[in-house]
CSV table of C-alpha atoms in Angstrom, one decimal:
chain,number,residue,atom,x,y,z
A,260,MET,CA,-146.5,122.1,-75.9
A,261,LYS,CA,-145.7,120.6,-79.3
A,262,THR,CA,-147.8,122.1,-82.2
A,263,VAL,CA,-149.1,120.1,-85.2
A,264,PRO,CA,-148.0,121.5,-88.6
A,265,LEU,CA,-150.8,123.1,-90.5
A,266,PHE,CA,-150.3,120.9,-93.6
A,267,ARG,CA,-150.9,117.8,-91.5
A,268,ILE,CA,-154.2,119.2,-90.2
A,269,LEU,CA,-155.2,119.9,-93.7
A,270,LEU,CA,-154.4,116.4,-94.8
A,271,VAL,CA,-156.5,115.0,-92.0
A,272,LEU,CA,-159.4,117.2,-92.9
A,273,LEU,CA,-159.2,116.2,-96.5
A,274,ALA,CA,-159.2,112.6,-95.6
A,275,LEU,CA,-162.3,113.1,-93.5
A,276,LEU,CA,-164.0,114.9,-96.3
A,277,THR,CA,-163.2,112.2,-98.9
A,278,LEU,CA,-166.0,109.8,-99.7
A,279,ALA,CA,-165.0,106.6,-101.5
A,280,ARG,CA,-167.0,104.8,-104.2
A,281,GLY,CA,-165.9,101.5,-105.7
A,282,ASP,CA,-166.6,99.4,-108.8
A,283,ASP,CA,-168.2,102.0,-110.9
A,284,LYS,CA,-168.0,101.6,-114.7
A,285,LEU,CA,-166.4,104.4,-116.6
A,286,ILE,CA,-168.7,105.4,-119.4
A,287,SER,CA,-167.0,108.4,-121.0
A,288,ILE,CA,-164.3,111.0,-120.5
A,289,ASP,CA,-164.5,114.7,-121.5
A,290,LEU,CA,-161.0,116.1,-121.2
A,291,ASN,CA,-162.1,119.5,-122.4
A,292,GLY,CA,-164.7,119.8,-119.6
A,293,SER,CA,-162.7,117.8,-117.0
A,294,VAL,CA,-165.6,115.5,-116.5
A,295,ILE,CA,-166.1,111.7,-116.4
A,296,ILE,CA,-169.4,109.9,-116.5
A,297,VAL,CA,-169.6,106.7,-114.5
A,298,GLN,CA,-172.4,104.1,-114.2
A,299,GLN,CA,-173.5,103.4,-110.7
A,300,GLN,CA,-175.9,100.5,-110.8
A,301,ASN,CA,-178.7,101.6,-113.1
A,302,SER,CA,-177.9,105.3,-113.2
A,303,LEU,CA,-175.2,107.6,-114.6
A,304,LYS,CA,-173.3,110.1,-112.5
A,305,THR,CA,-171.2,113.1,-113.7
A,306,ILE,CA,-168.0,113.7,-111.7
A,307,HIS,CA,-165.6,116.6,-112.2
A,308,PHE,CA,-161.8,116.2,-111.8
A,309,LYS,CA,-159.2,118.8,-111.2
A,310,PRO,CA,-155.4,119.2,-112.0
A,311,PHE,CA,-154.7,118.0,-108.5
A,312,THR,CA,-156.9,114.9,-108.8
A,313,GLU,CA,-154.7,111.8,-108.2
A,314,ILE,CA,-155.2,109.3,-111.1
A,315,THR,CA,-153.9,105.8,-111.2
A,316,ILE,CA,-154.4,102.9,-113.6
A,317,ASN,CA,-153.8,99.4,-112.1
A,318,GLY,CA,-151.9,101.1,-109.3
A,319,ALA,CA,-149.6,103.1,-111.6
A,320,LYS,CA,-149.7,106.9,-111.8
A,321,ALA,CA,-151.5,108.0,-114.9
A,322,THR,CA,-153.2,111.0,-116.6
A,323,ALA,CA,-156.9,111.6,-117.4
A,324,GLY,CA,-156.0,111.1,-121.1
A,325,GLN,CA,-155.1,107.5,-120.4
A,326,LEU,CA,-158.5,106.6,-118.9
A,327,LYS,CA,-160.7,104.5,-121.2
A,328,PRO,CA,-164.4,103.9,-121.3
A,329,GLY,CA,-165.1,100.4,-119.9
A,330,MET,CA,-162.6,100.6,-117.0
A,331,LEU,CA,-163.7,100.0,-113.5
A,332,VAL,CA,-163.0,102.9,-111.2
A,333,THR,CA,-162.9,103.7,-107.6
A,334,VAL,CA,-163.5,107.5,-107.1
A,335,GLY,CA,-162.6,109.4,-104.0
A,336,LEU,CA,-164.9,112.4,-103.6
A,337,ALA,CA,-164.2,115.7,-101.8
A,338,ASP,CA,-168.0,116.4,-102.3
A,339,PRO,CA,-170.7,114.7,-104.4
A,340,GLN,CA,-169.4,116.0,-107.7
A,341,ASN,CA,-165.7,116.6,-107.4
A,342,ALA,CA,-163.0,113.9,-107.3
A,343,THR,CA,-159.8,113.9,-105.3
A,344,LYS,CA,-158.7,110.5,-106.5
A,345,ILE,CA,-159.6,108.2,-109.5
A,346,ALA,CA,-158.2,104.7,-109.3
A,347,ALA,CA,-158.9,102.8,-112.5
A,348,ARG,CA,-158.2,99.2,-113.5
A,349,GLY,CA,-158.5,97.3,-116.7
A,350,ASN,CA,-158.8,98.2,-120.4
A,351,ALA,CA,-161.9,99.4,-122.2
A,352,GLY,CA,-164.1,96.5,-123.0
A,353,ASP,CA,-162.1,94.2,-120.6
A,354,ALA,CA,-162.2,95.5,-117.1
A,355,GLY,CA,-160.3,92.6,-115.7
A,356,ALA,CA,-157.3,92.7,-118.0
A,357,ALA,CA,-154.1,94.6,-117.2
A,358,ALA,CA,-154.0,98.0,-118.8
A,359,THR,CA,-151.5,98.7,-121.6
A,360,PRO,CA,-149.6,101.9,-120.8
A,361,ALA,CA,-150.9,104.7,-123.0
A,362,PRO,CA,-148.9,107.6,-124.4
A,363,ALA,CA,-149.0,110.9,-122.6
A,364,PHE,CA,-152.0,113.0,-123.5
A,365,THR,CA,-151.1,115.6,-126.1
A,366,GLY,CA,-154.5,116.8,-127.3
A,367,PHE,CA,-158.2,116.5,-126.8
A,368,ALA,CA,-159.6,113.0,-126.3
A,369,SER,CA,-160.9,111.2,-129.3
A,370,THR,CA,-163.8,109.8,-127.2
A,371,GLN,CA,-165.6,112.7,-125.6
A,372,ALA,CA,-169.2,112.8,-124.4
A,373,THR,CA,-171.8,114.0,-126.8
A,374,ARG,CA,-173.0,117.6,-126.3
A,375,ARG,CA,-175.3,117.9,-129.3
A,376,ILE,CA,-178.5,116.3,-130.2
A,377,VAL,CA,-180.2,116.6,-133.6
A,378,ILE,CA,-183.8,115.4,-133.7
A,379,LYS,CA,-185.8,114.9,-136.9
A,380,ALA,CA,-189.4,113.7,-136.8
A,381,LEU,CA,-192.8,113.9,-138.5
A,382,VAL,CA,-194.9,115.5,-135.8
A,383,ASP,CA,-198.7,115.8,-135.6
A,384,ALA,CA,-200.0,118.0,-132.7
A,385,ARG,CA,-198.2,117.8,-129.3
A,386,ASP,CA,-195.5,115.7,-127.8
A,387,HIS,CA,-193.3,116.1,-124.7
A,388,TRP,CA,-189.7,114.9,-125.0
A,389,THR,CA,-187.6,114.0,-122.0
A,390,ILE,CA,-183.8,113.6,-121.8
A,391,GLN,CA,-182.1,112.4,-118.6
A,392,ASN,CA,-179.2,110.2,-117.7
A,393,GLY,CA,-178.2,109.6,-121.3
A,394,LYS,CA,-181.7,108.5,-122.2
A,395,LEU,CA,-184.5,110.0,-124.4
A,396,SER,CA,-188.2,109.3,-124.4
A,397,ILE,CA,-191.4,110.8,-125.8
A,398,GLN,CA,-194.9,111.2,-124.3
A,399,HIS,CA,-197.6,111.8,-126.9
A,400,PHE,CA,-200.8,113.8,-126.2
A,401,GLU,CA,-202.8,114.5,-129.4
A,402,PHE,CA,-203.6,113.1,-132.8
A,403,LYS,CA,-201.1,110.8,-134.4
A,404,GLN,CA,-197.8,109.7,-132.8
A,405,PRO,CA,-194.6,111.0,-134.3
A,406,VAL,CA,-193.0,108.8,-136.9
A,407,ASP,CA,-189.9,108.9,-139.1
A,408,ILE,CA,-187.8,109.7,-136.0
A,409,VAL,CA,-184.1,110.2,-136.5
A,410,ILE,CA,-181.8,111.1,-133.6
A,411,ASN,CA,-178.2,112.1,-134.4
A,412,GLY,CA,-178.5,110.2,-137.6
A,413,VAL,CA,-179.9,107.0,-136.0
A,414,LYS,CA,-183.4,105.9,-137.1
A,415,TRP,CA,-185.6,105.1,-134.2
A,416,ALA,CA,-188.9,103.2,-134.3
A,417,PRO,CA,-189.9,103.3,-130.6
A,418,THR,CA,-192.1,100.9,-128.8
A,419,TRP,CA,-195.2,102.7,-127.5
A,420,THR,CA,-197.0,101.9,-124.2
A,421,ASN,CA,-200.0,104.1,-123.4
A,422,ASN,CA,-198.6,106.9,-125.6
A,423,THR,CA,-195.2,106.8,-124.0
A,424,THR,CA,-192.1,105.4,-125.8
A,425,ASP,CA,-189.4,103.1,-124.6
A,426,GLU,CA,-186.0,104.8,-124.1
A,427,PHE,CA,-183.6,105.7,-126.8
A,428,THR,CA,-180.0,105.2,-125.6
A,429,ALA,CA,-178.0,104.8,-128.8
A,430,PHE,CA,-175.9,108.0,-128.3
A,431,THR,CA,-172.3,107.5,-129.4
A,432,PRO,CA,-170.4,108.7,-127.5
A,433,PRO,CA,-172.8,108.8,-124.5
A,434,LEU,CA,-174.4,112.1,-123.6
A,435,ALA,CA,-172.5,114.5,-121.4
A,436,SER,CA,-174.4,115.6,-118.3
A,437,PHE,CA,-176.3,118.9,-118.4
A,438,ALA,CA,-174.7,119.9,-115.1
A,439,GLY,CA,-172.9,123.2,-115.2
A,440,SER,CA,-173.7,123.9,-118.9
A,441,ASN,CA,-175.6,126.5,-120.9
A,442,LEU,CA,-178.2,124.6,-122.8
A,443,SER,CA,-179.6,125.8,-126.1
A,444,ILE,CA,-182.6,124.4,-128.0
A,445,LYS,CA,-183.6,125.6,-131.4
A,446,LYS,CA,-186.1,124.5,-134.1
A,447,THR,CA,-184.5,124.6,-137.5
A,448,LYS,CA,-187.3,123.1,-139.5
A,449,GLY,CA,-191.1,122.8,-139.2
A,450,ARG,CA,-194.1,125.0,-138.8
A,451,GLY,CA,-194.6,124.3,-135.1
A,452,ASP,CA,-193.0,125.5,-131.8
A,453,VAL,CA,-190.4,124.0,-129.4
A,454,THR,CA,-190.8,125.1,-125.8
A,455,ILE,CA,-188.7,124.1,-122.7
A,456,LEU,CA,-191.2,122.9,-120.0
A,457,GLU,CA,-188.6,121.8,-117.5
A,458,PRO,CA,-184.9,122.9,-117.7
A,459,PRO,CA,-182.2,120.6,-116.3
A,460,THR,CA,-181.3,121.5,-112.7
A,461,GLU,CA,-179.7,119.8,-109.8
A,462,ALA,CA,-183.1,119.6,-108.1
A,463,ASN,CA,-184.7,117.6,-110.9
A,464,GLY,CA,-181.6,115.4,-111.5
A,465,TYR,CA,-180.6,117.4,-114.6
A,466,LYS,CA,-183.7,116.3,-116.6
A,467,LEU,CA,-184.7,118.3,-119.7
A,468,VAL,CA,-188.4,118.2,-120.8
A,469,PHE,CA,-189.5,120.1,-123.9
A,470,ARG,CA,-192.7,120.3,-125.9
A,471,LEU,CA,-192.7,120.0,-129.7
A,472,GLN,CA,-196.1,121.1,-131.1
A,473,ASP,CA,-197.1,121.2,-134.7
A,474,LYS,CA,-199.4,123.9,-136.0
A,475,GLY,CA,-201.7,123.2,-139.0
A,476,ALA,CA,-203.6,120.3,-140.5
A,477,GLY,CA,-201.8,116.9,-140.7
A,478,ALA,CA,-198.3,116.0,-139.7
A,479,ASN,CA,-195.2,118.1,-140.6
A,480,GLU,CA,-191.5,117.4,-140.6
A,481,HIS,CA,-189.6,119.1,-137.8
A,482,GLU,CA,-185.9,119.3,-136.9
A,483,VAL,CA,-184.6,120.4,-133.4
A,484,HIS,CA,-181.0,121.1,-132.4
A,485,ILE,CA,-180.0,120.9,-128.7
A,486,THR,CA,-176.5,121.9,-127.6
A,487,TRP,CA,-174.8,122.4,-124.2
C-alpha cells in the first residue's frame, strides 16, 4: 500500500484551514509589530503576518516593507487574525495602477500605525471617552460639555447630539489595534481623575472606554496620554 508523504498531508491541511478574503483596503502597516490594518466594508481589522507569510504585489514576490497604504489586498488566513498569504495590487492612493517595484526593506517603515494618543481638553464634571476601530467619541454626563479639545495636536470642535459627539478619525497614521498590547493611560495635567471603565478585549471588539472627571468648581484643563 502506497503511503502519502507527511508534508503533502500538511499542505492539504493548511489549504483546508486557509480562509480567503478579497478586495480589502490596506490602511496601515506596522513592520515592528508585524501587523497590517485593513478596511473591510465599514470596519477595520487587525491581521498579523509571520516570516513565512507569502506576500505578493501584482503577482510578483514582495516583502512587507513594500506594501503601501491604499493598496487592495486579498488575505489568506490560517485563523481569524493570522495571515498565511497577502496578495496586494496597486499603489497607495491608486489601487488600480501597476505597482512600482520598491527597494528591499532595510529598516522600520516610515508609515507605522499610531500607538500614542495625547488628549487635551477643558473638562467640567464627567465625560466618558470611547476609542474603537480607529475612532474616538465622547459621551457627556454633567455640567458643561468639554471644549478646547486637541487630539494628537489636532483641534477638534465636535458636533454634539444628545450629549454624544460625532467621531474623531483624524489620526495620522491610523491607530494601531489594541489587540495583544499592554495599554497605559495616564493623566499628566488637571485636578480630576482618569479611570478605565472598559479595557479593550477580544470580547468587546478591542474597545477602550475611560472616564475623565474633573474635581472642583468650574472647568479645568486636563491632559491624558494613552500608549500601547
